């Protein structure tokens, strides 16, 4: 079987789907658009499941302007996402679903998604290379990117100014800043280490041109403990060994108490995080700023933790109309304006250039916070490859990091542990794995 890789799908990501489809002999991608739609005289009714705030109003705007393609929106909460695979298998899934970009390979392997290349292939230039690369497999498009999480360094401007510490621009400088903060005030930590939140780790490995999965010699490669990840491990091991980070589970009351108390001086995370910070630490208005994520030696790349996409499940009758809707939602100024109002950092370049996104933020001292994230989005490496056991690997990593936080094992030992478990999972699935 000859595979045609999309020239801007960033190679490795496209290869994931190629190998996945080859090893599982999937027969998907034959869905065609049904009748109806504009010009047919009939109304096409689509069902859309998603979770972005404000989508009800956005869908109403679409429906008013497109009487021939009417969309009914269902807000996903709780475990609604877990119901989708069974619904697709049973032929009862909605026509459009929002899901994590990390979950695509598993669904493609199980032939649950429609190949929408015919209708969405021309959208490539509308999105950042890294976000578009996440939806293209074996040269075929299986989703339209919606939002992404390029990284930026949020930092306490007052603390850095008080102690005369420069905002770090490299990871080496970050370690020095951490030591300086600790020397100035033993109660202040450069950051927190949260074993229950893998996104921090993912974005740093991605920034360092690494991945958890890859393709080599026609088989899966598991690269959880490769050099790119070991570089990140060395940084975090130093921070932990020198007591420069606070060990606290993220999203807990204890975590937000530390943030509000001023014991955590930086949070290096994705474009979606500032809204949560403003909500949970409202009294710190004017005390936070943003700068580009510190870089690895010889690189200007930023990190990325992934985002969400819109897919058309297998069996959807009106594929063309479904793609018309999600193309409008995610790749037009009107659609991305609606997403931005819902707190989303859009994957489309038109969204990242949208005046609604690039506004001064009083909480961050009047900085245009999203300009930092938009600049970062353009530099994210194309190295990251999602594998079919992404969720399992992520959970293994969290479990292992809990041991790291307790001092039972090192970061390097945690990576070796997760590497072995991930290899076993892929082998148990009947997939060929490079040793």
XYZ file of C-alpha atoms in Angstrom:
435
model
C 0.000 0.000 0.000
C 1.473 3.382 -0.963
C 0.982 6.236 1.466
C 0.781 9.853 0.304
C 1.822 12.203 3.076
C 0.415 15.730 3.103
C 3.316 18.126 2.536
C 2.387 20.282 5.528
C 0.989 17.583 7.798
C 4.383 17.455 9.425
C 5.278 13.933 8.404
C 5.193 12.078 11.660
C 1.616 12.940 12.501
C 0.470 11.840 9.084
C 2.398 8.612 9.411
C 0.508 7.655 12.544
C -2.705 7.263 10.643
C -0.967 5.584 7.748
C 0.422 2.841 9.926
C -2.697 2.599 12.046
C -4.855 2.028 9.007
C -2.384 -0.433 7.500
C -2.112 -2.568 10.602
C -5.826 -2.697 11.241
C -6.998 -2.936 7.622
C -9.704 -0.369 8.283
C -12.244 0.124 5.559
C -13.490 3.569 6.607
C -13.516 6.734 4.582
C -16.166 5.640 2.081
C -18.955 7.811 3.501
C -20.449 10.213 1.004
C -22.675 13.198 1.472
C -26.377 12.548 1.435
C -29.023 14.584 -0.340
C -30.513 17.799 0.867
C -28.746 21.028 1.697
C -28.629 24.308 -0.109
C -30.191 24.214 -3.551
C -32.031 20.926 -3.003
C -35.238 22.421 -1.642
C -34.956 20.227 1.445
C -33.754 21.106 4.917
C -30.837 19.138 6.315
C -30.917 18.721 10.080
C -27.612 18.132 11.876
C -26.935 17.265 15.501
C -23.787 18.748 17.068
C -22.276 17.766 20.421
C -19.715 20.139 21.976
C -18.704 21.928 25.152
C -17.466 25.448 24.266
C -19.374 28.097 26.267
C -21.841 30.082 24.187
C -22.228 27.566 21.377
C -25.992 27.745 21.737
C -25.945 31.352 20.512
C -23.369 30.545 17.847
C -25.495 27.745 16.432
C -28.526 30.065 16.456
C -26.543 32.563 14.362
C -25.686 29.817 11.863
C -29.254 28.581 11.697
C -30.619 32.043 10.964
C -28.243 32.498 8.043
C -28.560 28.915 6.697
C -32.217 27.868 6.595
C -31.347 24.820 4.467
C -28.850 23.426 7.020
C -30.198 23.527 10.540
C -28.009 22.502 13.485
C -29.285 21.268 16.830
C -26.726 21.698 19.603
C -26.261 19.420 22.626
C -23.939 20.567 25.412
C -21.589 17.818 26.551
C -21.022 17.503 30.292
C -19.683 14.840 32.605
C -19.128 11.534 30.850
C -20.962 12.448 27.628
C -17.744 12.085 25.666
C -17.392 8.492 26.832
C -20.726 7.680 25.179
C -19.569 8.650 21.687
C -17.628 5.480 20.682
C -20.562 3.202 21.504
C -22.970 5.575 19.748
C -20.844 5.542 16.591
C -20.608 1.753 16.679
C -24.372 1.547 17.083
C -25.063 4.071 14.317
C -26.734 6.553 16.669
C -23.996 9.174 16.970
C -24.551 12.881 16.296
C -23.422 14.319 12.953
C -20.652 16.459 14.443
C -18.720 15.929 17.665
C -16.113 17.984 19.494
C -13.309 15.840 20.907
C -9.689 16.021 21.988
C -7.153 15.940 19.167
C -5.241 13.333 21.189
C -8.071 10.818 20.776
C -8.133 10.786 16.954
C -5.734 7.850 16.273
C -7.725 5.474 18.461
C -10.968 6.376 16.717
C -9.387 6.090 13.273
C -8.003 2.648 14.111
C -11.508 1.588 15.114
C -13.012 3.054 11.903
C -15.230 5.507 13.752
C -14.520 8.695 11.806
C -15.353 9.889 8.302
C -12.608 10.850 5.868
C -13.592 14.451 5.095
C -10.714 15.260 2.744
C -13.073 15.915 -0.170
C -14.775 18.716 1.754
C -12.087 20.012 4.132
C -8.806 19.404 2.319
C -8.586 22.991 1.112
C -8.630 24.330 4.676
C -4.985 23.491 5.326
C -3.656 27.016 4.897
C -6.286 28.364 7.281
C -4.685 26.702 10.326
C -1.350 26.629 12.113
C 0.856 23.779 10.878
C 0.863 21.944 14.214
C -2.936 21.999 14.579
C -3.504 20.939 10.978
C -0.916 18.183 11.330
C -2.942 16.720 14.195
C -5.970 16.019 11.961
C -4.253 14.595 8.858
C -3.472 10.870 8.677
C -2.145 9.067 5.607
C -2.822 12.235 3.665
C -6.488 12.147 4.669
C -8.321 14.721 6.749
C -10.365 13.354 9.646
C -11.273 16.520 11.547
C -11.289 20.299 11.496
C -9.149 21.876 14.258
C -11.036 24.038 16.719
C -8.785 25.252 19.516
C -5.209 24.801 20.666
C -3.050 25.438 23.696
C 0.285 27.055 22.787
C 2.261 27.847 25.898
C 3.216 31.096 27.597
C 4.912 31.941 30.887
C 2.577 33.614 33.361
C 4.630 35.203 36.141
C 4.186 37.345 39.243
C 5.525 40.702 38.104
C 5.540 42.058 41.659
C 7.703 39.238 43.009
C 10.211 39.388 40.187
C 10.458 43.177 40.590
C 10.651 43.006 44.383
C 13.601 40.624 44.320
C 15.296 42.109 41.252
C 15.085 38.916 39.214
C 14.938 38.992 35.423
C 12.168 37.063 33.718
C 13.862 33.935 32.314
C 14.047 33.444 28.556
C 15.702 29.990 28.574
C 15.294 26.938 30.792
C 18.803 27.430 32.167
C 17.821 30.957 33.192
C 14.612 29.529 34.657
C 16.632 27.344 37.035
C 18.733 30.335 38.064
C 15.598 32.422 38.641
C 14.166 29.610 40.765
C 17.268 29.561 42.937
C 17.264 33.343 43.257
C 13.625 33.379 44.351
C 14.254 30.660 46.893
C 17.233 32.541 48.295
C 15.228 35.760 48.536
C 12.185 34.145 50.157
C 12.139 30.459 51.210
C 8.336 30.490 51.000
C 8.259 31.371 47.286
C 8.595 28.658 44.648
C 9.223 29.240 40.947
C 6.340 26.877 40.109
C 4.366 23.909 41.320
C 4.775 20.245 40.446
C 1.347 18.650 40.024
C 1.465 14.887 39.386
C -2.223 14.897 38.439
C -1.798 17.283 35.486
C 0.112 15.817 32.531
C -0.335 18.834 30.274
C 2.716 20.562 31.728
C 4.861 17.599 30.774
C 3.353 17.153 27.319
C 3.906 20.778 26.331
C 7.565 20.706 27.400
C 8.325 17.470 25.561
C 6.528 18.839 22.497
C 8.468 22.096 22.786
C 11.695 20.061 22.808
C 10.647 18.404 19.501
C 9.683 15.218 21.292
C 6.693 12.896 21.361
C 5.371 9.771 23.067
C 4.822 7.893 19.830
C 6.342 7.719 16.386
C 6.799 5.599 13.275
C 9.981 3.756 12.410
C 10.571 1.057 9.795
C 6.846 0.521 9.271
C 5.978 -0.036 12.941
C 5.052 1.955 16.003
C 7.803 3.468 18.117
C 7.245 4.355 21.764
C 9.414 7.319 22.737
C 8.197 8.197 26.225
C 11.733 8.000 27.629
C 13.721 9.347 24.669
C 16.286 12.143 24.797
C 13.705 14.919 24.385
C 11.800 13.681 27.446
C 14.996 13.055 29.402
C 15.962 16.715 28.892
C 12.666 17.749 30.461
C 13.153 15.186 33.240
C 16.555 16.655 34.093
C 15.074 20.133 34.511
C 12.237 18.960 36.732
C 14.464 16.638 38.757
C 16.725 19.588 39.554
C 13.753 21.733 40.536
C 12.422 18.968 42.777
C 15.754 17.976 44.326
C 16.572 21.588 45.225
C 13.083 22.194 46.637
C 12.410 24.901 44.068
C 8.864 23.745 43.225
C 5.836 23.215 45.423
C 4.355 19.723 45.174
C 0.582 20.213 45.094
C -2.209 18.633 43.052
C -3.557 21.050 40.492
C -7.194 22.198 40.402
C -7.628 21.511 44.135
C -8.521 24.139 46.755
C -4.990 23.685 48.089
C -3.509 24.593 44.729
C -5.523 27.783 44.342
C -4.739 28.690 47.950
C -1.016 28.547 47.125
C -1.531 30.673 44.013
C -3.493 33.284 45.926
C -0.959 33.296 48.770
C 1.837 34.202 46.347
C 3.915 31.085 46.934
C 3.878 30.143 43.221
C 5.712 32.671 41.059
C 5.202 31.268 37.535
C 2.744 29.077 35.693
C 3.922 27.988 32.264
C 0.793 26.759 30.523
C -1.579 26.936 27.580
C -3.617 29.780 26.127
C -6.772 28.603 27.854
C -5.304 28.926 31.372
C -5.368 32.727 31.942
C -9.167 32.735 32.082
C -9.063 30.190 34.906
C -6.398 32.163 36.728
C -8.473 35.346 36.565
C -11.502 33.495 37.872
C -9.738 31.703 40.731
C -7.277 34.431 41.752
C -9.287 37.576 41.090
C -7.632 39.532 43.910
C -4.256 39.333 42.139
C -5.265 41.700 39.331
C -2.251 43.629 38.086
C 0.238 41.280 39.739
C 0.571 38.795 36.887
C 2.283 39.286 33.553
C 3.050 37.073 30.594
C 6.219 36.329 28.645
C 7.199 33.703 26.068
C 7.893 30.240 27.457
C 11.602 29.773 28.259
C 13.317 27.977 25.384
C 15.617 25.007 25.107
C 19.179 25.627 23.953
C 19.392 26.309 20.226
C 15.627 26.551 19.752
C 13.024 29.302 19.633
C 10.079 26.874 19.785
C 7.166 27.142 22.195
C 5.223 24.274 23.698
C 1.724 22.980 23.068
C -0.572 20.767 25.132
C -3.060 19.943 22.379
C -6.598 21.081 21.779
C -9.969 20.016 20.474
C -11.272 19.275 17.000
C -14.618 18.731 15.308
C -15.156 15.337 13.679
C -17.854 13.790 11.519
C -18.571 10.290 12.881
C -18.820 7.334 10.554
C -22.362 6.857 9.301
C -23.252 10.552 9.166
C -25.607 10.975 6.216
C -24.916 14.601 5.351
C -21.123 14.819 5.372
C -20.808 17.818 3.055
C -23.244 19.881 5.102
C -21.601 18.857 8.378
C -18.205 19.975 7.094
C -19.689 23.196 5.758
C -20.884 23.998 9.267
C -17.646 23.147 11.099
C -15.602 24.981 8.466
C -17.666 28.111 9.128
C -17.391 27.619 12.888
C -13.630 27.112 12.994
C -12.149 28.873 9.943
C -14.096 32.113 9.422
C -13.916 35.445 11.207
C -17.548 35.205 12.271
C -17.196 31.674 13.600
C -13.922 32.250 15.412
C -15.284 35.440 16.955
C -17.991 33.316 18.533
C -15.417 30.805 19.765
C -13.287 33.605 21.210
C -16.284 34.969 23.098
C -16.590 31.490 24.610
C -13.043 31.651 25.937
C -11.457 29.566 23.182
C -8.026 30.186 21.649
C -8.758 29.256 18.015
C -6.498 27.078 15.883
C -7.275 29.042 12.723
C -4.938 31.881 11.810
C -7.913 34.152 11.080
C -8.953 33.621 14.677
C -5.474 34.303 16.035
C -5.437 37.585 14.128
C -8.961 38.496 15.250
C -9.246 41.840 17.026
C -11.627 40.201 19.495
C -8.757 37.981 20.650
C -5.967 40.549 20.708
C -7.186 42.892 23.423
C -5.417 44.431 26.377
C -6.099 42.624 29.627
C -6.207 44.714 32.834
C -5.613 41.606 34.943
C -2.197 41.261 33.292
C -1.289 44.919 33.597
C -2.735 45.851 30.216
C -0.721 43.314 28.232
C -2.195 41.776 25.092
C -1.873 38.286 26.516
C -3.117 36.414 23.481
C -0.506 38.024 21.245
C 2.106 36.048 23.175
C 0.131 32.866 22.608
C -0.460 33.679 18.924
C 3.270 34.201 18.425
C 3.934 30.931 20.238
C 1.461 29.009 18.074
C 3.529 29.751 14.992
C 6.649 28.178 16.507
C 5.318 24.881 17.898
C 7.322 21.943 16.462
C 5.628 19.358 14.280
C 7.104 16.491 16.253
C 4.164 15.363 18.347
C 2.482 12.113 17.324
C -0.607 10.830 19.120
C -0.847 7.075 19.501
C -3.799 4.739 20.036
C -3.038 4.377 23.766
C -2.601 8.071 24.512
C -5.081 8.089 27.416
C -3.522 5.024 29.030
C -0.028 6.452 28.664
C -1.145 9.732 30.196
C -2.651 7.913 33.184
C 0.495 5.833 33.645
C 2.505 9.036 33.668
C 0.309 10.590 36.348
C 0.614 7.491 38.530
C 4.383 7.428 38.117
C 4.681 11.150 38.814
C 2.792 10.658 42.069
C 5.658 8.360 43.070
C 8.153 10.999 41.969
C 6.404 13.606 44.088
C 6.653 11.299 47.103
C 10.362 10.742 46.535
C 9.945 7.048 45.746
C 11.402 7.195 42.225
C 13.070 9.720 39.930
C 11.616 11.313 36.812
C 13.933 9.150 34.675
C 12.712 5.997 36.413
C 9.110 7.136 35.929
C 9.678 7.499 32.184
C 11.188 4.017 31.944
C 8.201 2.644 33.822
C 5.683 4.296 31.511
C 7.695 3.340 28.421
C 7.498 -0.357 29.308
C 3.767 -0.242 30.037
C 2.998 1.576 26.787
C 5.002 -0.890 24.701
C 3.096 -3.746 26.339
C -0.266 -2.113 25.626
C 0.490 -1.684 21.917
C 1.832 -5.223 21.661
C -1.263 -6.587 23.432
C -3.364 -4.764 20.800
C -1.628 -6.781 18.108
C 0.307 -3.803 16.776
C 3.911 -4.114 15.660
C 6.242 -2.178 17.948
C 9.896 -1.348 17.451
C 11.998 -2.516 20.366
